[in-house]
Coordinates of C-alpha atoms and ligand atoms in Angstrom, one line a residue:
Chain A
M169 CA 27.3 -30.6 1.7
T170 CA 24.0 -30.1 3.4
T171 CA 24.4 -26.4 3.3
L172 CA 25.1 -26.6 -0.4
K173 CA 22.0 -28.7 -0.9
S174 CA 19.8 -26.3 1.2
F175 CA 21.3 -23.4 -0.8
Y176 CA 20.2 -25.2 -4.0
N177 CA 16.7 -25.9 -2.7
E178 CA 16.2 -22.3 -1.7
K179 CA 17.4 -20.8 -5.0
E180 CA 16.2 -23.6 -7.3
P181 CA 14.2 -21.4 -9.7
Y182 CA 17.1 -19.0 -10.2
I183 CA 19.8 -21.7 -10.6
L184 CA 17.7 -23.5 -13.1
G185 CA 16.8 -20.3 -15.0
I186 CA 20.3 -19.0 -15.2
G187 CA 21.7 -22.4 -15.9
F188 CA 19.3 -22.9 -18.9
I189 CA 20.2 -19.5 -20.3
A190 CA 23.9 -20.3 -19.9
L191 CA 23.4 -23.6 -21.8
L192 CA 21.6 -21.8 -24.7
I193 CA 24.4 -19.3 -24.9
L194 CA 27.0 -22.0 -24.9
I195 CA 25.2 -23.9 -27.8
W196 CA 24.8 -20.7 -29.8
E197 CA 28.5 -19.7 -29.2
S198 CA 29.7 -23.1 -30.3
T199 CA 27.5 -23.4 -33.4
P200 CA 30.3 -22.4 -35.9
L201 CA 32.4 -25.3 -34.5
W202 CA 30.0 -28.1 -35.3
L203 CA 28.0 -26.6 -38.1
T204 CA 29.4 -25.2 -41.3
L205 CA 27.0 -22.5 -42.5
P206 CA 26.7 -21.7 -46.2
R207 CA 28.6 -18.5 -47.1
G208 CA 25.5 -16.4 -47.5
M209 CA 24.2 -17.3 -44.1
A210 CA 27.5 -17.0 -42.4
L211 CA 27.5 -13.4 -43.3
F212 CA 24.4 -12.8 -41.2
F213 CA 25.5 -15.0 -38.4
T214 CA 27.1 -13.9 -35.2
T215 CA 27.9 -15.3 -31.8
P216 CA 27.4 -14.1 -28.2
S217 CA 31.1 -13.3 -27.8
K218 CA 31.1 -11.2 -31.0
I219 CA 28.0 -9.4 -29.7
A220 CA 29.7 -8.8 -26.3
G221 CA 32.7 -7.5 -28.2
A222 CA 30.6 -5.1 -30.2
F223 CA 28.8 -4.0 -27.1
Y224 CA 32.1 -3.2 -25.4
R225 CA 33.4 -1.4 -28.4
L226 CA 30.3 0.8 -28.7
L227 CA 30.2 1.4 -25.0
I228 CA 33.8 2.7 -25.0
N229 CA 33.5 4.9 -28.0
G230 CA 30.3 6.5 -26.6
E231 CA 27.9 5.3 -29.4
I232 CA 25.6 3.5 -27.0
E233 CA 25.4 6.4 -24.7
K234 CA 24.7 8.8 -27.5
H235 CA 21.9 6.7 -29.1
S236 CA 20.4 5.6 -25.8
Y237 CA 20.2 9.1 -24.6
V238 CA 18.2 10.2 -27.7
S239 CA 15.9 7.2 -27.5
A240 CA 15.4 7.6 -23.8
V241 CA 14.5 11.3 -24.2
A242 CA 11.9 10.5 -26.9
F243 CA 10.5 7.7 -24.8
L244 CA 10.3 9.5 -21.5
V245 CA 9.0 12.8 -22.9
G246 CA 6.5 11.0 -25.1
L247 CA 5.3 8.7 -22.4
G248 CA 5.2 11.5 -19.8
L249 CA 3.1 13.6 -22.1
S250 CA 0.7 10.7 -22.8
I251 CA 0.2 10.2 -19.0
L252 CA -0.2 13.9 -18.4
V253 CA -2.9 14.1 -21.1
G254 CA -4.4 10.6 -21.1
L255 CA -5.0 10.2 -17.4
P256 CA -6.9 13.4 -16.7
L257 CA -8.8 13.3 -20.0
G258 CA -9.8 9.7 -19.2
L259 CA -11.0 10.7 -15.8
V260 CA -13.1 13.7 -16.9
M261 CA -14.5 11.8 -20.0
G262 CA -15.5 9.0 -17.6
R263 CA -17.3 11.3 -15.2
S264 CA -18.8 13.8 -17.6
R265 CA -21.4 12.7 -20.2
T266 CA -21.0 16.0 -22.1
L267 CA -17.3 15.7 -22.5
D268 CA -17.7 12.0 -23.3
A269 CA -20.1 12.7 -26.1
L270 CA -18.0 15.6 -27.4
L271 CA -14.7 13.8 -27.5
D272 CA -15.5 10.1 -28.0
P273 CA -15.8 10.2 -31.8
Y274 CA -12.3 11.7 -32.1
V275 CA -10.8 9.3 -29.6
T276 CA -12.4 6.3 -31.4
A277 CA -11.4 7.4 -34.9
L278 CA -7.8 8.3 -33.9
N279 CA -7.3 5.2 -31.9
A280 CA -8.6 3.0 -34.7
T281 CA -6.0 4.4 -37.1
P282 CA -2.6 2.7 -37.1
R283 CA -0.2 5.3 -35.7
I284 CA 2.4 4.5 -38.4
V285 CA 0.3 6.2 -41.1
W286 CA 1.0 9.5 -39.4
L287 CA 4.7 9.1 -39.5
P288 CA 5.5 10.6 -42.9
L289 CA 3.3 13.6 -42.0
L290 CA 4.9 14.0 -38.6
I291 CA 8.4 13.9 -40.1
L292 CA 7.3 16.6 -42.6
W293 CA 5.9 18.7 -39.8
F294 CA 8.4 18.1 -37.0
G295 CA 11.5 17.2 -39.0
I296 CA 13.7 14.2 -38.4
G297 CA 14.8 15.5 -35.1
I298 CA 13.6 14.4 -31.7
W299 CA 10.1 16.0 -31.9
S300 CA 8.7 13.8 -34.5
K301 CA 9.7 10.8 -32.4
I302 CA 8.2 12.3 -29.2
V303 CA 4.9 12.9 -31.1
I304 CA 4.8 9.4 -32.5
V305 CA 5.5 7.9 -29.0
F306 CA 2.8 10.2 -27.5
A307 CA 0.3 9.2 -30.2
G308 CA 0.9 5.5 -29.5
A309 CA 0.9 5.7 -25.7
V310 CA -1.9 8.2 -25.0
F311 CA -4.7 6.0 -26.1
P312 CA -4.1 3.0 -23.9
M313 CA -3.7 5.5 -21.1
L314 CA -6.8 7.4 -21.8
I315 CA -9.0 4.4 -22.7
N316 CA -8.0 2.3 -19.7
T317 CA -8.5 5.2 -17.3
Y318 CA -11.9 5.8 -18.9
V319 CA -13.0 2.2 -18.5
G320 CA -11.7 2.2 -14.9
V321 CA -13.8 5.3 -14.2
K322 CA -16.9 3.8 -15.8
N323 CA -16.5 0.6 -13.7
V324 CA -16.2 2.5 -10.5
D325 CA -18.2 1.1 -7.6
R326 CA -21.4 3.2 -7.5
V327 CA -22.1 2.3 -3.9
L328 CA -18.7 3.7 -2.9
V329 CA -19.3 6.8 -4.8
N330 CA -22.6 7.3 -3.0
V331 CA -20.9 6.6 0.3
V332 CA -18.4 9.3 -0.3
R333 CA -21.0 11.7 -1.6
S334 CA -23.2 11.0 1.4
F335 CA -20.4 12.4 3.6
G336 CA -20.6 15.6 1.7
A337 CA -17.9 15.2 -0.9
N338 CA -17.9 17.5 -3.9
E339 CA -17.1 16.2 -7.4
W340 CA -13.4 16.9 -7.0
Q341 CA -13.3 15.0 -3.7
V342 CA -15.3 12.1 -5.2
M343 CA -12.6 11.9 -7.9
K344 CA -9.7 12.0 -5.5
V345 CA -11.2 9.8 -2.8
V346 CA -13.0 7.1 -4.8
V347 CA -12.8 7.3 -8.5
L348 CA -9.0 7.5 -8.8
P349 CA -8.1 4.8 -6.3
N350 CA -10.9 2.6 -7.6
S351 CA -9.6 2.8 -11.2
L352 CA -6.0 2.4 -10.3
P353 CA -5.8 -1.3 -11.4
Y354 CA -7.1 -0.2 -14.9
I355 CA -4.7 2.7 -15.0
I356 CA -1.7 0.6 -14.2
A357 CA -2.8 -1.9 -16.9
G358 CA -3.0 1.1 -19.2
L359 CA 0.4 2.2 -18.2
R360 CA 1.8 -1.2 -19.1
L361 CA 0.2 -1.1 -22.5
A362 CA 1.4 2.5 -23.0
I363 CA 5.0 1.6 -22.2
G364 CA 4.8 -1.1 -24.9
R365 CA 3.4 1.3 -27.4
A366 CA 5.9 3.9 -26.5
I367 CA 8.9 1.6 -27.1
L368 CA 7.3 0.6 -30.4
G369 CA 7.0 4.3 -31.3
V370 CA 10.7 4.9 -30.5
V371 CA 11.8 2.0 -32.6
V372 CA 9.6 2.7 -35.6
G373 CA 10.2 6.5 -35.5
E374 CA 13.9 6.0 -35.5
F375 CA 13.9 3.3 -38.1
F376 CA 12.3 5.6 -40.7
G377 CA 13.1 9.2 -40.0
S378 CA 16.1 9.7 -37.9
S379 CA 19.9 10.1 -37.7
K380 CA 20.2 9.2 -34.1
G381 CA 18.8 6.8 -31.5
L382 CA 18.9 3.1 -30.9
G383 CA 16.4 2.4 -33.6
Y384 CA 18.6 4.2 -36.1
M385 CA 21.6 2.3 -34.8
I386 CA 19.9 -1.0 -35.4
A387 CA 18.6 0.0 -38.9
S388 CA 21.8 1.4 -40.1
A389 CA 23.8 -1.6 -38.8
A390 CA 21.5 -3.9 -40.6
T391 CA 21.9 -2.2 -43.9
N392 CA 25.7 -2.6 -43.4
Y393 CA 25.4 -6.3 -42.4
K394 CA 26.8 -5.5 -38.9
V395 CA 24.7 -8.3 -37.3
D396 CA 26.5 -8.1 -34.0
V397 CA 25.6 -4.4 -33.7
V398 CA 22.0 -5.2 -34.5
F399 CA 22.0 -7.7 -31.6
V400 CA 23.5 -5.1 -29.3
G401 CA 20.6 -2.8 -30.1
V402 CA 18.0 -5.5 -29.7
A403 CA 19.6 -6.5 -26.3
I404 CA 19.5 -3.0 -25.1
F405 CA 15.8 -2.7 -26.0
M406 CA 15.1 -6.0 -24.2
G407 CA 16.9 -4.8 -21.1
F408 CA 15.0 -1.5 -21.1
S409 CA 11.6 -3.3 -21.5
L410 CA 12.5 -5.8 -18.8
I411 CA 13.4 -3.0 -16.3
L412 CA 10.3 -1.1 -17.2
T413 CA 8.0 -4.1 -16.8
M414 CA 9.5 -4.9 -13.5
S415 CA 9.1 -1.3 -12.3
V416 CA 5.5 -1.3 -13.2
K417 CA 5.0 -4.6 -11.4
S418 CA 6.6 -3.4 -8.2
L419 CA 4.6 -0.2 -8.5
E420 CA 1.5 -2.4 -8.8
S421 CA 2.2 -4.5 -5.8
R422 CA 3.1 -1.5 -3.7
L423 CA -0.2 0.2 -4.6
A424 CA -2.2 -3.0 -4.0
T425 CA -1.3 -3.9 -0.4
W426 CA -4.9 -3.5 0.5
R427 CA -6.0 -6.2 -1.9
P428 CA -7.0 -9.6 -0.5
E429 CA -4.5 -11.5 -2.8
A430 CA -1.6 -9.6 -1.3
T431 CA -2.0 -11.0 2.2
K432 CA -3.9 -14.1 1.6
T433 CA -2.7 -16.8 4.0
F434 CA -4.8 -19.8 3.1
Chain B
M189 CA -40.7 16.3 21.6
T190 CA -39.4 18.6 18.8
T191 CA -39.7 17.4 15.3
C192 CA -36.4 16.4 13.6
I193 CA -37.4 14.9 10.4
Q194 CA -40.5 15.7 8.4
A195 CA -41.6 14.0 5.2
K196 CA -44.7 15.5 3.6
N197 CA -46.4 13.6 0.8
V198 CA -43.0 12.6 -0.6
G199 CA -43.3 10.9 -4.0
L200 CA -40.5 9.6 -6.3
T201 CA -40.7 7.7 -9.6
F202 CA -37.6 6.3 -11.2
R203 CA -37.5 6.6 -15.0
P204 CA -34.8 4.4 -16.2
K205 CA -34.0 4.7 -19.9
N206 CA -35.8 2.2 -22.2
R207 CA -37.7 0.7 -19.3
E208 CA -41.0 1.1 -17.5
P209 CA -40.9 3.8 -14.8
V210 CA -41.0 2.6 -11.3
T211 CA -42.8 4.5 -8.6
A212 CA -40.7 3.8 -5.5
L213 CA -42.5 6.2 -3.1
N214 CA -46.0 7.6 -3.2
D215 CA -47.5 10.1 -0.9
F216 CA -45.2 9.2 1.9
S217 CA -45.6 11.2 5.1
L218 CA -43.7 10.7 8.3
E219 CA -42.6 12.8 11.3
V220 CA -39.8 11.8 13.5
G221 CA -39.0 13.5 16.7
Q222 CA -35.5 14.5 18.0
G223 CA -33.7 11.5 19.6
E224 CA -36.4 9.1 18.4
F225 CA -35.5 5.6 17.2
V226 CA -37.8 4.7 14.3
S227 CA -37.6 1.4 12.3
I228 CA -39.0 0.9 8.9
V229 CA -40.1 -2.5 7.7
G230 CA -41.7 -3.5 4.4
P231 CA -41.6 -5.8 1.5
S232 CA -38.5 -5.9 -0.7
G233 CA -38.5 -3.1 -3.3
C234 CA -41.1 -1.0 -1.5
G235 CA -38.8 2.0 -1.3
K236 CA -37.1 1.9 2.0
S237 CA -33.6 2.5 0.7
T238 CA -35.1 5.2 -1.6
F239 CA -36.5 7.0 1.4
L240 CA -33.1 6.9 3.2
N241 CA -31.4 8.2 0.1
I242 CA -33.7 11.1 -0.1
L243 CA -33.1 11.8 3.5
L244 CA -29.4 11.6 2.9
G245 CA -29.8 14.1 0.1
L246 CA -28.5 11.8 -2.6
I247 CA -31.8 11.8 -4.6
K248 CA -34.4 14.5 -4.8
P249 CA -38.1 13.6 -4.6
D250 CA -40.4 14.4 -7.5
T251 CA -43.1 15.7 -5.3
G252 CA -43.6 16.6 -1.6
L253 CA -41.2 18.0 0.9
M254 CA -38.4 16.5 3.0
Q255 CA -37.3 18.6 5.9
L256 CA -34.7 18.4 8.6
N257 CA -35.2 20.7 11.5
G258 CA -37.6 22.7 9.5
A259 CA -35.3 23.2 6.5
R260 CA -35.7 21.5 3.2
I261 CA -33.1 18.9 2.4
T262 CA -31.2 20.0 -0.7
G263 CA -28.2 17.7 -0.6
P264 CA -25.9 15.6 1.6
G265 CA -24.8 17.3 4.8
Q266 CA -22.7 16.5 7.9
D267 CA -25.9 16.6 10.1
R268 CA -26.8 13.2 8.7
A269 CA -24.7 10.0 8.2
M270 CA -25.6 6.6 6.9
V271 CA -24.5 3.1 7.9
F272 CA -24.6 0.9 4.8
Q273 CA -25.8 -2.6 4.4
E274 CA -22.7 -4.0 2.7
F275 CA -20.6 -1.8 5.0
G276 CA -19.5 0.5 2.1
L277 CA -16.0 0.7 3.4
L278 CA -13.3 1.9 1.0
P279 CA -11.2 -1.3 0.6
W280 CA -7.9 0.6 -0.1
R281 CA -8.2 2.5 3.1
T282 CA -7.2 1.3 6.6
V283 CA -9.7 1.2 9.4
L284 CA -8.4 4.5 10.7
A285 CA -8.6 6.2 7.3
N286 CA -12.1 4.9 6.7
V287 CA -13.3 6.3 10.0
E288 CA -11.6 9.6 9.2
L289 CA -13.4 9.9 5.9
G290 CA -16.1 12.3 6.9
L291 CA -13.8 14.5 8.9
E292 CA -11.3 14.5 6.0
L293 CA -13.9 15.6 3.5
K294 CA -15.0 18.3 5.9
G295 CA -11.4 19.6 6.0
V296 CA -10.8 18.9 9.7
E297 CA -7.1 19.2 10.5
F298 CA -5.1 16.0 10.5
S299 CA -4.1 15.8 14.2
I300 CA -7.7 16.5 15.3
R301 CA -9.3 14.0 13.0
R302 CA -6.8 11.3 13.9
H303 CA -7.5 11.9 17.5
R304 CA -11.2 11.8 17.1
A305 CA -11.1 8.7 14.8
T306 CA -8.8 6.8 17.3
E307 CA -11.3 7.6 20.1
L308 CA -14.2 6.2 18.1
I309 CA -12.2 3.1 17.1
N310 CA -11.4 2.4 20.7
M311 CA -15.1 2.9 21.6
A312 CA -16.1 0.5 18.9
G313 CA -13.7 -2.1 20.4
L314 CA -11.4 -2.0 17.4
A315 CA -8.3 -0.9 19.2
G316 CA -5.3 -2.6 17.6
F317 CA -6.9 -2.8 14.2
E318 CA -6.4 0.8 13.2
N319 CA -4.0 -0.2 10.4
H320 CA -5.9 -3.2 9.1
Y321 CA -7.6 -3.2 5.8
P322 CA -11.4 -4.0 5.5
H323 CA -10.7 -7.4 3.9
E324 CA -8.8 -8.4 7.0
L325 CA -11.8 -7.9 9.3
S326 CA -14.8 -10.0 10.1
G327 CA -18.3 -8.9 9.1
G328 CA -19.1 -7.6 12.6
M329 CA -15.8 -5.7 12.8
K330 CA -16.5 -4.2 9.4
Q331 CA -19.9 -2.9 10.5
R332 CA -18.3 -1.5 13.7
V333 CA -16.1 0.5 11.4
G334 CA -19.1 1.6 9.4
L335 CA -20.8 2.7 12.6
A336 CA -17.7 4.5 13.9
R337 CA -17.3 6.3 10.5
A338 CA -20.9 7.5 10.7
L339 CA -20.5 8.7 14.2
A340 CA -17.2 10.4 13.6
T341 CA -18.7 13.6 12.2
D342 CA -21.1 13.6 15.2
P343 CA -24.3 13.8 13.0
E344 CA -27.6 14.6 14.4
V345 CA -29.4 11.9 12.4
L346 CA -28.1 8.3 12.0
L347 CA -29.6 6.5 9.0
M348 CA -29.1 2.7 8.9
D349 CA -30.0 0.6 5.9
E350 CA -30.2 -3.0 6.9
P351 CA -26.9 -2.6 8.7
F352 CA -26.8 -6.0 10.3
A353 CA -28.4 -8.0 7.5
A354 CA -25.0 -9.4 6.4
L355 CA -24.0 -10.6 9.9
D356 CA -24.5 -13.9 11.6
A357 CA -27.2 -14.2 14.3
Q358 CA -24.9 -13.9 17.4
T359 CA -22.9 -11.0 16.0
R360 CA -26.1 -9.4 15.1
D361 CA -27.5 -9.6 18.7
L362 CA -24.2 -8.1 19.9
M363 CA -24.3 -5.3 17.5
Q364 CA -27.9 -4.5 18.3
A365 CA -27.0 -4.2 22.0
E366 CA -24.1 -2.0 21.2
L367 CA -26.2 0.2 19.0
L368 CA -28.7 0.7 21.8
Q369 CA -25.9 1.7 24.1
V370 CA -24.6 4.2 21.6
W371 CA -28.0 5.6 21.0
D372 CA -28.6 5.9 24.7
R373 CA -25.4 7.8 25.2
T374 CA -25.6 10.1 22.2
K375 CA -29.3 10.6 21.9
K376 CA -29.2 10.7 18.1
T377 CA -32.2 10.4 15.9
V378 CA -32.1 7.0 14.2
I379 CA -33.9 5.8 11.2
F380 CA -33.3 2.0 11.0
V381 CA -34.4 0.0 7.9
T382 CA -34.6 -3.8 8.5
H383 CA -36.3 -6.9 7.3
S384 CA -36.3 -8.4 10.7
I385 CA -39.5 -7.8 12.7
E386 CA -37.7 -8.9 15.9
E387 CA -34.9 -6.4 15.4
A388 CA -37.4 -3.6 14.7
A389 CA -39.4 -4.4 17.7
Y390 CA -36.4 -4.7 20.0
L391 CA -34.7 -1.5 19.0
S392 CA -37.4 1.0 18.2
D393 CA -39.7 3.6 19.7
R394 CA -41.9 3.2 16.7
V395 CA -42.1 0.7 13.8
V396 CA -43.2 2.0 10.4
I397 CA -44.7 -0.7 8.3
M398 CA -44.8 0.1 4.6
S399 CA -47.0 -1.3 1.9
A400 CA -45.7 -3.0 -1.2
R401 CA -44.7 -0.8 -4.1
P402 CA -45.5 2.0 -4.6
G403 CA -44.3 2.5 -1.1
R404 CA -46.7 4.2 1.3
I405 CA -47.0 4.0 5.0
K406 CA -49.4 1.2 6.0
Q407 CA -49.3 1.5 9.7
I408 CA -47.2 2.8 12.5
I409 CA -46.9 0.8 15.6
K410 CA -45.7 2.4 18.8
V411 CA -43.4 0.2 21.0
Q412 CA -44.4 0.6 24.6
L413 CA -41.7 -1.7 26.0
P414 CA -39.6 0.0 28.8
R415 CA -36.0 0.9 28.3
P416 CA -33.2 0.0 28.8
R417 CA -34.1 -3.2 27.0
D418 CA -32.1 -6.3 27.3
Y419 CA -32.0 -9.7 25.7
E420 CA -34.2 -11.2 28.4
M421 CA -37.0 -8.9 27.3
R422 CA -37.2 -10.7 24.0
L423 CA -38.6 -13.7 25.8
S424 CA -41.5 -11.8 27.4
P425 CA -45.1 -12.3 26.3
E426 CA -45.4 -8.6 25.6
F427 CA -42.6 -8.7 23.2
N428 CA -44.0 -11.7 21.3
D429 CA -47.4 -10.0 21.2
L430 CA -45.8 -6.9 19.6
K431 CA -44.0 -9.0 17.1
S432 CA -47.2 -10.8 16.0
R433 CA -49.0 -7.4 15.7
I434 CA -46.3 -6.2 13.3
W435 CA -46.3 -9.5 11.5
D436 CA -50.1 -9.4 11.0
V437 CA -49.9 -6.0 9.3
L438 CA -46.8 -6.9 7.2
K439 CA -48.1 -10.3 6.2
E440 CA -50.9 -8.9 4.0
E441 CA -48.4 -7.0 2.0
L442 CA -46.2 -9.9 1.4
I443 CA -49.0 -12.3 0.4
D444 CA -51.3 -9.9 -1.5
K445 CA -48.8 -8.5 -4.0
K446 CA -47.2 -11.8 -4.9
Ligands
ATP234 N1 -31.7 4.0 -9.5 C1 -32.8 3.3 -9.7 N2 -33.3 3.2 -11.0 C2 -34.4 2.6 -11.2 N3 -35.2 2.0 -10.3 C3 -34.8 2.0 -9.1 C4 -33.6 2.7 -8.7 N4 -33.4 2.5 -7.4 C5 -34.4 1.8 -6.9 N5 -35.3 1.5 -7.9 C6 -36.5 0.7 -7.8 O1 -37.3 1.4 -6.9 C7 -37.9 0.4 -6.0 C8 -37.6 0.7 -4.6 O2 -36.3 0.4 -4.4 P1 -35.6 0.5 -2.9 O3 -34.2 0.1 -3.1 O4 -35.9 1.7 -2.3 O5 -36.3 -0.7 -2.2 P2 -36.2 -1.3 -0.7 O6 -37.4 -1.1 0.0 O7 -34.9 -0.7 -0.1 O8 -35.9 -2.8 -1.1 P3 -35.0 -3.9 -0.3 O9 -35.8 -4.3 0.9 O10 -35.0 -5.1 -1.2 O11 -33.7 -3.3 0.0 C9 -37.5 -0.9 -6.5 O12 -38.5 -1.5 -7.3 C10 -36.3 -0.7 -7.3 O13 -36.3 -1.6 -8.4
MG235 MG1 -33.0 -1.5 0.4

């Protein structure tokens, strides 16, 4: 008895959290039993067990794998490119006045335009295959990456830059030894934003101009009133986003061991 | 004594955008001999840090000449190192990695720089703290790291910009004694900026008193007290006499320009 109690005390947040979710699912599942929905609404209603069933079915017949693969490639390639371009560009724009003056108007104008307006053009240019999706993901994710890195570089501690320069560092070493580590919190925040934008890019790109991917799966299921399949797609996106957010968080805490908060004892 | 540092009519005016230009140094001339310990005191904003930064090679003077061993200073170099007021430690680096900074930038091989850094950490009394981060250290320990880092590249000239200003009185006394030991052992040329007359008098061979902005040298007072100096000496009448001589010169600058 006492061990059970101490087990509960230790795990209280998890037990409460999982218990509450279980309760909600139970209420949802049992809704048709105590509530008669009008015919029109019943058509668009589904229950957790039906969603689980659809999930199982789609998993077995390989649909989920096929669509997830396409979405994941668009996401990873698009995000990867945006990091590869946004981060170095943010660094050099932050350090060089000339490049800043040269590129800033384009960055500002492009960033101020909603990415969606490019979609029809991108589909014309790149077709409805994966490349138009990669480009739209890239277009969404590159700006938070670039702008956050830039702001981080602009906020770099000047004293520390001078310290490192005083020890004879060249511009490249200054970048590596102070500027990059000093702007890391900004860059990570940018990465978080970029991930959100990239997921949005995948969904929107696949909604409108695609024949594959999770976004397409959701959109086509919705037009066919397959509400349970829509939920399967939504759940997969939620799972993806959750995993990515947690990865960034763990990356963040791993990189921030030096920060006072991490080891504060009082 | 051979000349180590020579400043000839050095002048520097900052011209910030959209603001009045500020003349930080004007016709500043000073010669410092090899192995000499020189302190600089003067009112706030008179250009002391500016002088150190020019010596360090971080800023170029508008006029005049700044020389080290007869060669014009054109940029930072491993023959000089600075100990900074707010320590200037890289917060994301451990004590060891901070001390290694200069050697790393110089391209010294890993095992050699690790060995050298460990040696200096031990000497600074920081053994056991190699893998601590700066925020886990007290102020005194942080500045020991700052000093060890500056000494790691074995520079000829040690520049110190109010290095002990952020420390409590006892730690400060301790650090002063340690600095004198290091100086005695390594025979480095030291330029030491401070606001404390007592500190300047206790440590130096000469005390340079600067006038309020634009900074010029007002007077240089030679310290005749014998070495090695100890804490007791600070209670002697000669020491107090020296302090009041410095204060008399400095006081006019502080009152006049207010
Ligand atoms: N980068 C800069 N841009 C514009 N003005 C500056 C700059 N650096 C210093 N100054 C000005 O030059 C003057 C001298 O500055 P400096 O930092 O050398 O003074 P200081 O003697 O070290 O003062 P303190 O004792 O307060 O440290 C000050 O009036 C300061 O405002
Ligand atoms: Mg200063």
